[in-house]
């Protein structure tokens, strides 16, 4: 590897090791408790049915979260193990694909996988929810791993390997679509394109299964029950949707442009190989699939948030392929990308629209590592849970958490006298209390 690549590989491995250190202080949060509450109240199958009818159609993601062992995990081990288990799985799946598609050695494939992990991390809009929150990881990170393994299986199947890859692929399609709506839309689009390129019975089977699964997920009664009624005039309603689409797309595009030169410099060889084996018309079609979930979220008037992370990585990679295919010399500006990655969150929007702010995460990672007392954060959260559990009162007032990391997920309770948030409601249900608030 070149000296340049070795530096970024060292940085990627360092970030992975630092995340392992952060995991030692990770704790259960918000929805982790409410999923356990649902299982306790309805039983596993009853809770699956209740969530589908009243909450949403993520039939696999929600079901997996219902198995959350917060009630019996007194040592808080799962929050410390699960993030690293998923990160290792992600890197392993990426390495498998580099080895399968580019015929690299195992060592080189792992190196490339760590470099890809680096870019995946800086592109994330919210590291804490994506990596370290158990509920969030299951819904937003796990399906990406499924999708990566599905890509590997489809390549094996395309090369005429054993039928077992067909059955594994079908299972992965069912699981991935049942995890996350955005992954579901992207996967549906890719399987449609796959059938368009190669009209075989196998590809038709994949498309039929994915379509059935996406209908099961999207037509869940819980999805419609959670949609807020909008009383805006039709013109204003569609104007808002257009604005959401424009701002969301601007955010995704600008963030991609800022990081793209560095990505092209690191992965130029692989990008050129993809282009050499692909038709540009087909690449544009694949790139256009990323607009489907953007339009979907704009229709729901959903601003930039954790849902966009799955769009981000797909849109970014396909945009990189297209830029190189048109021989645009972006890589010479790699140093600008490197500098941009070091800046803290760029806060230019009002607080209510802070999800549109730009953040490349490296500053937060370094700041938490150098300045945040992670052990104190863990102790304070554990002390809060102990106070709630040991209190015989129906109404419990606990101290605020004074140390809040940026990288580890945390959502504070509303204070006494303030309107209660869903976080208060979740803990109250789980611990069977009338009221749980923080001190003013």
PDB file of N, CA and C in Angstrom, residues 286-340:
ATOM      1  N   UNK A 286     -28.845   2.764 -11.845  1.00  0.00           N
ATOM      2  CA  UNK A 286     -28.622   2.342 -10.457  1.00  0.00           C
ATOM      3  C   UNK A 286     -28.510   3.552  -9.536  1.00  0.00           C
ATOM      4  N   UNK A 287     -27.815   4.601  -9.991  1.00  0.00           N
ATOM      5  CA  UNK A 287     -27.678   5.830  -9.201  1.00  0.00           C
ATOM      6  C   UNK A 287     -29.055   6.464  -8.975  1.00  0.00           C
ATOM      7  N   UNK A 288     -29.911   6.416  -9.998  1.00  0.00           N
ATOM      8  CA  UNK A 288     -31.238   7.027  -9.888  1.00  0.00           C
ATOM      9  C   UNK A 288     -32.124   6.356  -8.860  1.00  0.00           C
ATOM     10  N   UNK A 289     -31.818   5.102  -8.518  1.00  0.00           N
ATOM     11  CA  UNK A 289     -32.615   4.394  -7.503  1.00  0.00           C
ATOM     12  C   UNK A 289     -32.541   5.115  -6.160  1.00  0.00           C
ATOM     13  N   UNK A 290     -31.445   5.813  -5.896  1.00  0.00           N
ATOM     14  CA  UNK A 290     -31.296   6.513  -4.616  1.00  0.00           C
ATOM     15  C   UNK A 290     -32.309   7.637  -4.450  1.00  0.00           C
ATOM     16  N   UNK A 291     -32.914   8.095  -5.556  1.00  0.00           N
ATOM     17  CA  UNK A 291     -33.898   9.163  -5.453  1.00  0.00           C
ATOM     18  C   UNK A 291     -35.249   8.652  -4.942  1.00  0.00           C
ATOM     19  N   UNK A 292     -35.496   7.359  -5.105  1.00  0.00           N
ATOM     20  CA  UNK A 292     -36.795   6.812  -4.698  1.00  0.00           C
ATOM     21  C   UNK A 292     -37.048   7.019  -3.201  1.00  0.00           C
ATOM     22  N   UNK A 293     -36.103   6.620  -2.310  1.00  0.00           N
ATOM     23  CA  UNK A 293     -36.364   6.865  -0.891  1.00  0.00           C
ATOM     24  C   UNK A 293     -36.341   8.340  -0.510  1.00  0.00           C
ATOM     25  N   UNK A 294     -35.601   9.163  -1.265  1.00  0.00           N
ATOM     26  CA  UNK A 294     -35.618  10.611  -0.981  1.00  0.00           C
ATOM     27  C   UNK A 294     -37.004  11.181  -1.263  1.00  0.00           C
ATOM     28  N   UNK A 295     -37.585  10.775  -2.382  1.00  0.00           N
ATOM     29  CA  UNK A 295     -38.952  11.202  -2.717  1.00  0.00           C
ATOM     30  C   UNK A 295     -39.944  10.686  -1.677  1.00  0.00           C
ATOM     31  N   UNK A 296     -39.740   9.442  -1.241  1.00  0.00           N
ATOM     32  CA  UNK A 296     -40.624   8.840  -0.242  1.00  0.00           C
ATOM     33  C   UNK A 296     -40.606   9.646   1.058  1.00  0.00           C
ATOM     34  N   UNK A 297     -39.415  10.013   1.529  1.00  0.00           N
ATOM     35  CA  UNK A 297     -39.317  10.769   2.779  1.00  0.00           C
ATOM     36  C   UNK A 297     -39.814  12.201   2.602  1.00  0.00           C
ATOM     37  N   UNK A 298     -39.625  12.756   1.417  1.00  0.00           N
ATOM     38  CA  UNK A 298     -40.152  14.099   1.160  1.00  0.00           C
ATOM     39  C   UNK A 298     -41.676  14.078   1.174  1.00  0.00           C
ATOM     40  N   UNK A 299     -42.268  13.012   0.633  1.00  0.00           N
ATOM     41  CA  UNK A 299     -43.726  12.876   0.656  1.00  0.00           C
ATOM     42  C   UNK A 299     -44.236  12.852   2.092  1.00  0.00           C
ATOM     43  N   UNK A 300     -43.471  12.196   2.982  1.00  0.00           N
ATOM     44  CA  UNK A 300     -43.840  12.147   4.398  1.00  0.00           C
ATOM     45  C   UNK A 300     -43.397  13.400   5.142  1.00  0.00           C
ATOM     46  N   UNK A 301     -42.729  14.324   4.416  1.00  0.00           N
ATOM     47  CA  UNK A 301     -42.172  15.549   4.993  1.00  0.00           C
ATOM     48  C   UNK A 301     -41.237  15.220   6.157  1.00  0.00           C
ATOM     49  N   UNK A 302     -40.326  14.321   5.872  1.00  0.00           N
ATOM     50  CA  UNK A 302     -39.335  13.875   6.840  1.00  0.00           C
ATOM     51  C   UNK A 302     -38.000  14.510   6.493  1.00  0.00           C
ATOM     52  N   UNK A 303     -37.476  15.341   7.393  1.00  0.00           N
ATOM     53  CA  UNK A 303     -36.197  16.003   7.155  1.00  0.00           C
ATOM     54  C   UNK A 303     -35.025  15.085   7.389  1.00  0.00           C
ATOM     55  N   UNK A 304     -33.831  15.575   7.137  1.00  0.00           N
ATOM     56  CA  UNK A 304     -32.606  14.809   7.333  1.00  0.00           C
ATOM     57  C   UNK A 304     -32.597  14.222   8.740  1.00  0.00           C
ATOM     58  N   UNK A 305     -32.397  12.932   8.826  1.00  0.00           N
ATOM     59  CA  UNK A 305     -32.360  12.246  10.111  1.00  0.00           C
ATOM     60  C   UNK A 305     -31.717  10.892   9.934  1.00  0.00           C
ATOM     61  N   UNK A 306     -31.866  10.049  10.935  1.00  0.00           N
ATOM     62  CA  UNK A 306     -31.196   8.753  10.873  1.00  0.00           C
ATOM     63  C   UNK A 306     -31.657   7.913   9.694  1.00  0.00           C
ATOM     64  N   UNK A 307     -32.879   8.169   9.182  1.00  0.00           N
ATOM     65  CA  UNK A 307     -33.363   7.408   8.031  1.00  0.00           C
ATOM     66  C   UNK A 307     -32.493   7.644   6.798  1.00  0.00           C
ATOM     67  N   UNK A 308     -31.816   8.815   6.754  1.00  0.00           N
ATOM     68  CA  UNK A 308     -31.057   9.179   5.563  1.00  0.00           C
ATOM     69  C   UNK A 308     -29.691   8.515   5.495  1.00  0.00           C
ATOM     70  N   UNK A 309     -29.257   7.888   6.591  1.00  0.00           N
ATOM     71  CA  UNK A 309     -27.924   7.297   6.581  1.00  0.00           C
ATOM     72  C   UNK A 309     -27.819   6.174   5.560  1.00  0.00           C
ATOM     73  N   UNK A 310     -28.886   5.390   5.415  1.00  0.00           N
ATOM     74  CA  UNK A 310     -28.861   4.310   4.444  1.00  0.00           C
ATOM     75  C   UNK A 310     -28.917   4.832   3.014  1.00  0.00           C
ATOM     76  N   UNK A 311     -29.571   5.977   2.803  1.00  0.00           N
ATOM     77  CA  UNK A 311     -29.539   6.621   1.489  1.00  0.00           C
ATOM     78  C   UNK A 311     -28.149   7.181   1.233  1.00  0.00           C
ATOM     79  N   UNK A 312     -27.557   7.769   2.258  1.00  0.00           N
ATOM     80  CA  UNK A 312     -26.298   8.486   2.128  1.00  0.00           C
ATOM     81  C   UNK A 312     -25.194   7.620   1.545  1.00  0.00           C
ATOM     82  N   UNK A 313     -24.983   6.440   2.115  1.00  0.00           N
ATOM     83  CA  UNK A 313     -23.868   5.613   1.684  1.00  0.00           C
ATOM     84  C   UNK A 313     -24.092   5.110   0.257  1.00  0.00           C
ATOM     85  N   UNK A 314     -25.334   4.753  -0.076  1.00  0.00           N
ATOM     86  CA  UNK A 314     -25.631   4.276  -1.430  1.00  0.00           C
ATOM     87  C   UNK A 314     -25.464   5.418  -2.441  1.00  0.00           C
ATOM     88  N   UNK A 315     -26.042   6.568  -2.146  1.00  0.00           N
ATOM     89  CA  UNK A 315     -25.962   7.737  -3.023  1.00  0.00           C
ATOM     90  C   UNK A 315     -24.510   8.168  -3.207  1.00  0.00           C
ATOM     91  N   UNK A 316     -23.740   8.140  -2.131  1.00  0.00           N
ATOM     92  CA  UNK A 316     -22.346   8.563  -2.166  1.00  0.00           C
ATOM     93  C   UNK A 316     -21.502   7.650  -3.045  1.00  0.00           C
ATOM     94  N   UNK A 317     -21.618   6.345  -2.847  1.00  0.00           N
ATOM     95  CA  UNK A 317     -20.796   5.394  -3.614  1.00  0.00           C
ATOM     96  C   UNK A 317     -21.143   5.446  -5.100  1.00  0.00           C
ATOM     97  N   UNK A 318     -22.447   5.442  -5.416  1.00  0.00           N
ATOM     98  CA  UNK A 318     -22.831   5.490  -6.830  1.00  0.00           C
ATOM     99  C   UNK A 318     -22.442   6.814  -7.478  1.00  0.00           C
ATOM    100  N   UNK A 319     -22.511   7.910  -6.717  1.00  0.00           N
ATOM    101  CA  UNK A 319     -22.073   9.204  -7.245  1.00  0.00           C
ATOM    102  C   UNK A 319     -20.583   9.186  -7.540  1.00  0.00           C
ATOM    103  N   UNK A 320     -19.815   8.523  -6.681  1.00  0.00           N
ATOM    104  CA  UNK A 320     -18.373   8.419  -6.895  1.00  0.00           C
ATOM    105  C   UNK A 320     -18.066   7.654  -8.178  1.00  0.00           C
ATOM    106  N   UNK A 321     -18.800   6.574  -8.410  1.00  0.00           N
ATOM    107  CA  UNK A 321     -18.610   5.788  -9.626  1.00  0.00           C
ATOM    108  C   UNK A 321     -18.898   6.641 -10.861  1.00  0.00           C
ATOM    109  N   UNK A 322     -19.981   7.391 -10.823  1.00  0.00           N
ATOM    110  CA  UNK A 322     -20.352   8.216 -11.973  1.00  0.00           C
ATOM    111  C   UNK A 322     -19.344   9.328 -12.220  1.00  0.00           C
ATOM    112  N   UNK A 323     -18.877   9.969 -11.174  1.00  0.00           N
ATOM    113  CA  UNK A 323     -17.894  11.044 -11.316  1.00  0.00           C
ATOM    114  C   UNK A 323     -16.641  10.528 -12.008  1.00  0.00           C
ATOM    115  N   UNK A 324     -16.165   9.377 -11.591  1.00  0.00           N
ATOM    116  CA  UNK A 324     -14.968   8.797 -12.209  1.00  0.00           C
ATOM    117  C   UNK A 324     -15.264   8.380 -13.650  1.00  0.00           C
ATOM    118  N   UNK A 325     -16.473   7.883 -13.911  1.00  0.00           N
ATOM    119  CA  UNK A 325     -16.816   7.445 -15.270  1.00  0.00           C
ATOM    120  C   UNK A 325     -16.817   8.602 -16.255  1.00  0.00           C
ATOM    121  N   UNK A 326     -17.104   9.806 -15.770  1.00  0.00           N
ATOM    122  CA  UNK A 326     -17.096  10.986 -16.638  1.00  0.00           C
ATOM    123  C   UNK A 326     -15.724  11.677 -16.646  1.00  0.00           C
ATOM    124  N   UNK A 327     -14.735  11.018 -16.055  1.00  0.00           N
ATOM    125  CA  UNK A 327     -13.336  11.491 -16.052  1.00  0.00           C
ATOM    126  C   UNK A 327     -13.189  12.869 -15.403  1.00  0.00           C
ATOM    127  N   UNK A 328     -14.007  13.121 -14.380  1.00  0.00           N
ATOM    128  CA  UNK A 328     -13.876  14.360 -13.614  1.00  0.00           C
ATOM    129  C   UNK A 328     -12.752  14.167 -12.600  1.00  0.00           C
ATOM    130  N   UNK A 329     -11.736  15.013 -12.656  1.00  0.00           N
ATOM    131  CA  UNK A 329     -10.550  14.835 -11.811  1.00  0.00           C
ATOM    132  C   UNK A 329     -10.776  15.452 -10.433  1.00  0.00           C
ATOM    133  N   UNK A 330     -11.538  14.749  -9.616  1.00  0.00           N
ATOM    134  CA  UNK A 330     -11.848  15.225  -8.278  1.00  0.00           C
ATOM    135  C   UNK A 330     -10.732  14.929  -7.287  1.00  0.00           C
ATOM    136  N   UNK A 331      -9.976  13.864  -7.528  1.00  0.00           N
ATOM    137  CA  UNK A 331      -9.072  13.376  -6.487  1.00  0.00           C
ATOM    138  C   UNK A 331      -7.975  14.367  -6.121  1.00  0.00           C
ATOM    139  N   UNK A 332      -7.669  15.315  -7.026  1.00  0.00           N
ATOM    140  CA  UNK A 332      -6.617  16.282  -6.717  1.00  0.00           C
ATOM    141  C   UNK A 332      -7.004  17.220  -5.574  1.00  0.00           C
ATOM    142  N   UNK A 333      -8.298  17.225  -5.235  1.00  0.00           N
ATOM    143  CA  UNK A 333      -8.770  18.056  -4.119  1.00  0.00           C
ATOM    144  C   UNK A 333      -8.919  17.248  -2.833  1.00  0.00           C
ATOM    145  N   UNK A 334      -8.267  16.086  -2.757  1.00  0.00           N
ATOM    146  CA  UNK A 334      -8.419  15.207  -1.597  1.00  0.00           C
ATOM    147  C   UNK A 334      -8.065  15.911  -0.293  1.00  0.00           C
ATOM    148  N   UNK A 335      -7.095  16.828  -0.349  1.00  0.00           N
ATOM    149  CA  UNK A 335      -6.647  17.513   0.874  1.00  0.00           C
ATOM    150  C   UNK A 335      -7.747  18.402   1.446  1.00  0.00           C
ATOM    151  N   UNK A 336      -8.616  18.931   0.571  1.00  0.00           N
ATOM    152  CA  UNK A 336      -9.750  19.719   1.060  1.00  0.00           C
ATOM    153  C   UNK A 336     -10.695  18.817   1.851  1.00  0.00           C
ATOM    154  N   UNK A 337     -10.975  17.623   1.304  1.00  0.00           N
ATOM    155  CA  UNK A 337     -11.817  16.665   2.017  1.00  0.00           C
ATOM    156  C   UNK A 337     -11.230  16.313   3.370  1.00  0.00           C
ATOM    157  N   UNK A 338      -9.910  16.093   3.401  1.00  0.00           N
ATOM    158  CA  UNK A 338      -9.250  15.724   4.649  1.00  0.00           C
ATOM    159  C   UNK A 338      -9.401  16.829   5.696  1.00  0.00           C
ATOM    160  N   UNK A 339      -9.304  18.076   5.264  1.00  0.00           N
ATOM    161  CA  UNK A 339      -9.462  19.205   6.192  1.00  0.00           C
ATOM    162  C   UNK A 339     -10.909  19.333   6.664  1.00  0.00           C
ATOM    163  N   UNK A 340     -11.856  19.139   5.742  1.00  0.00           N
ATOM    164  CA  UNK A 340     -13.272  19.245   6.084  1.00  0.00           C
ATOM    165  C   UNK A 340     -13.652  18.218   7.156  1.00  0.00           C
TER     166      UNK A 340
END
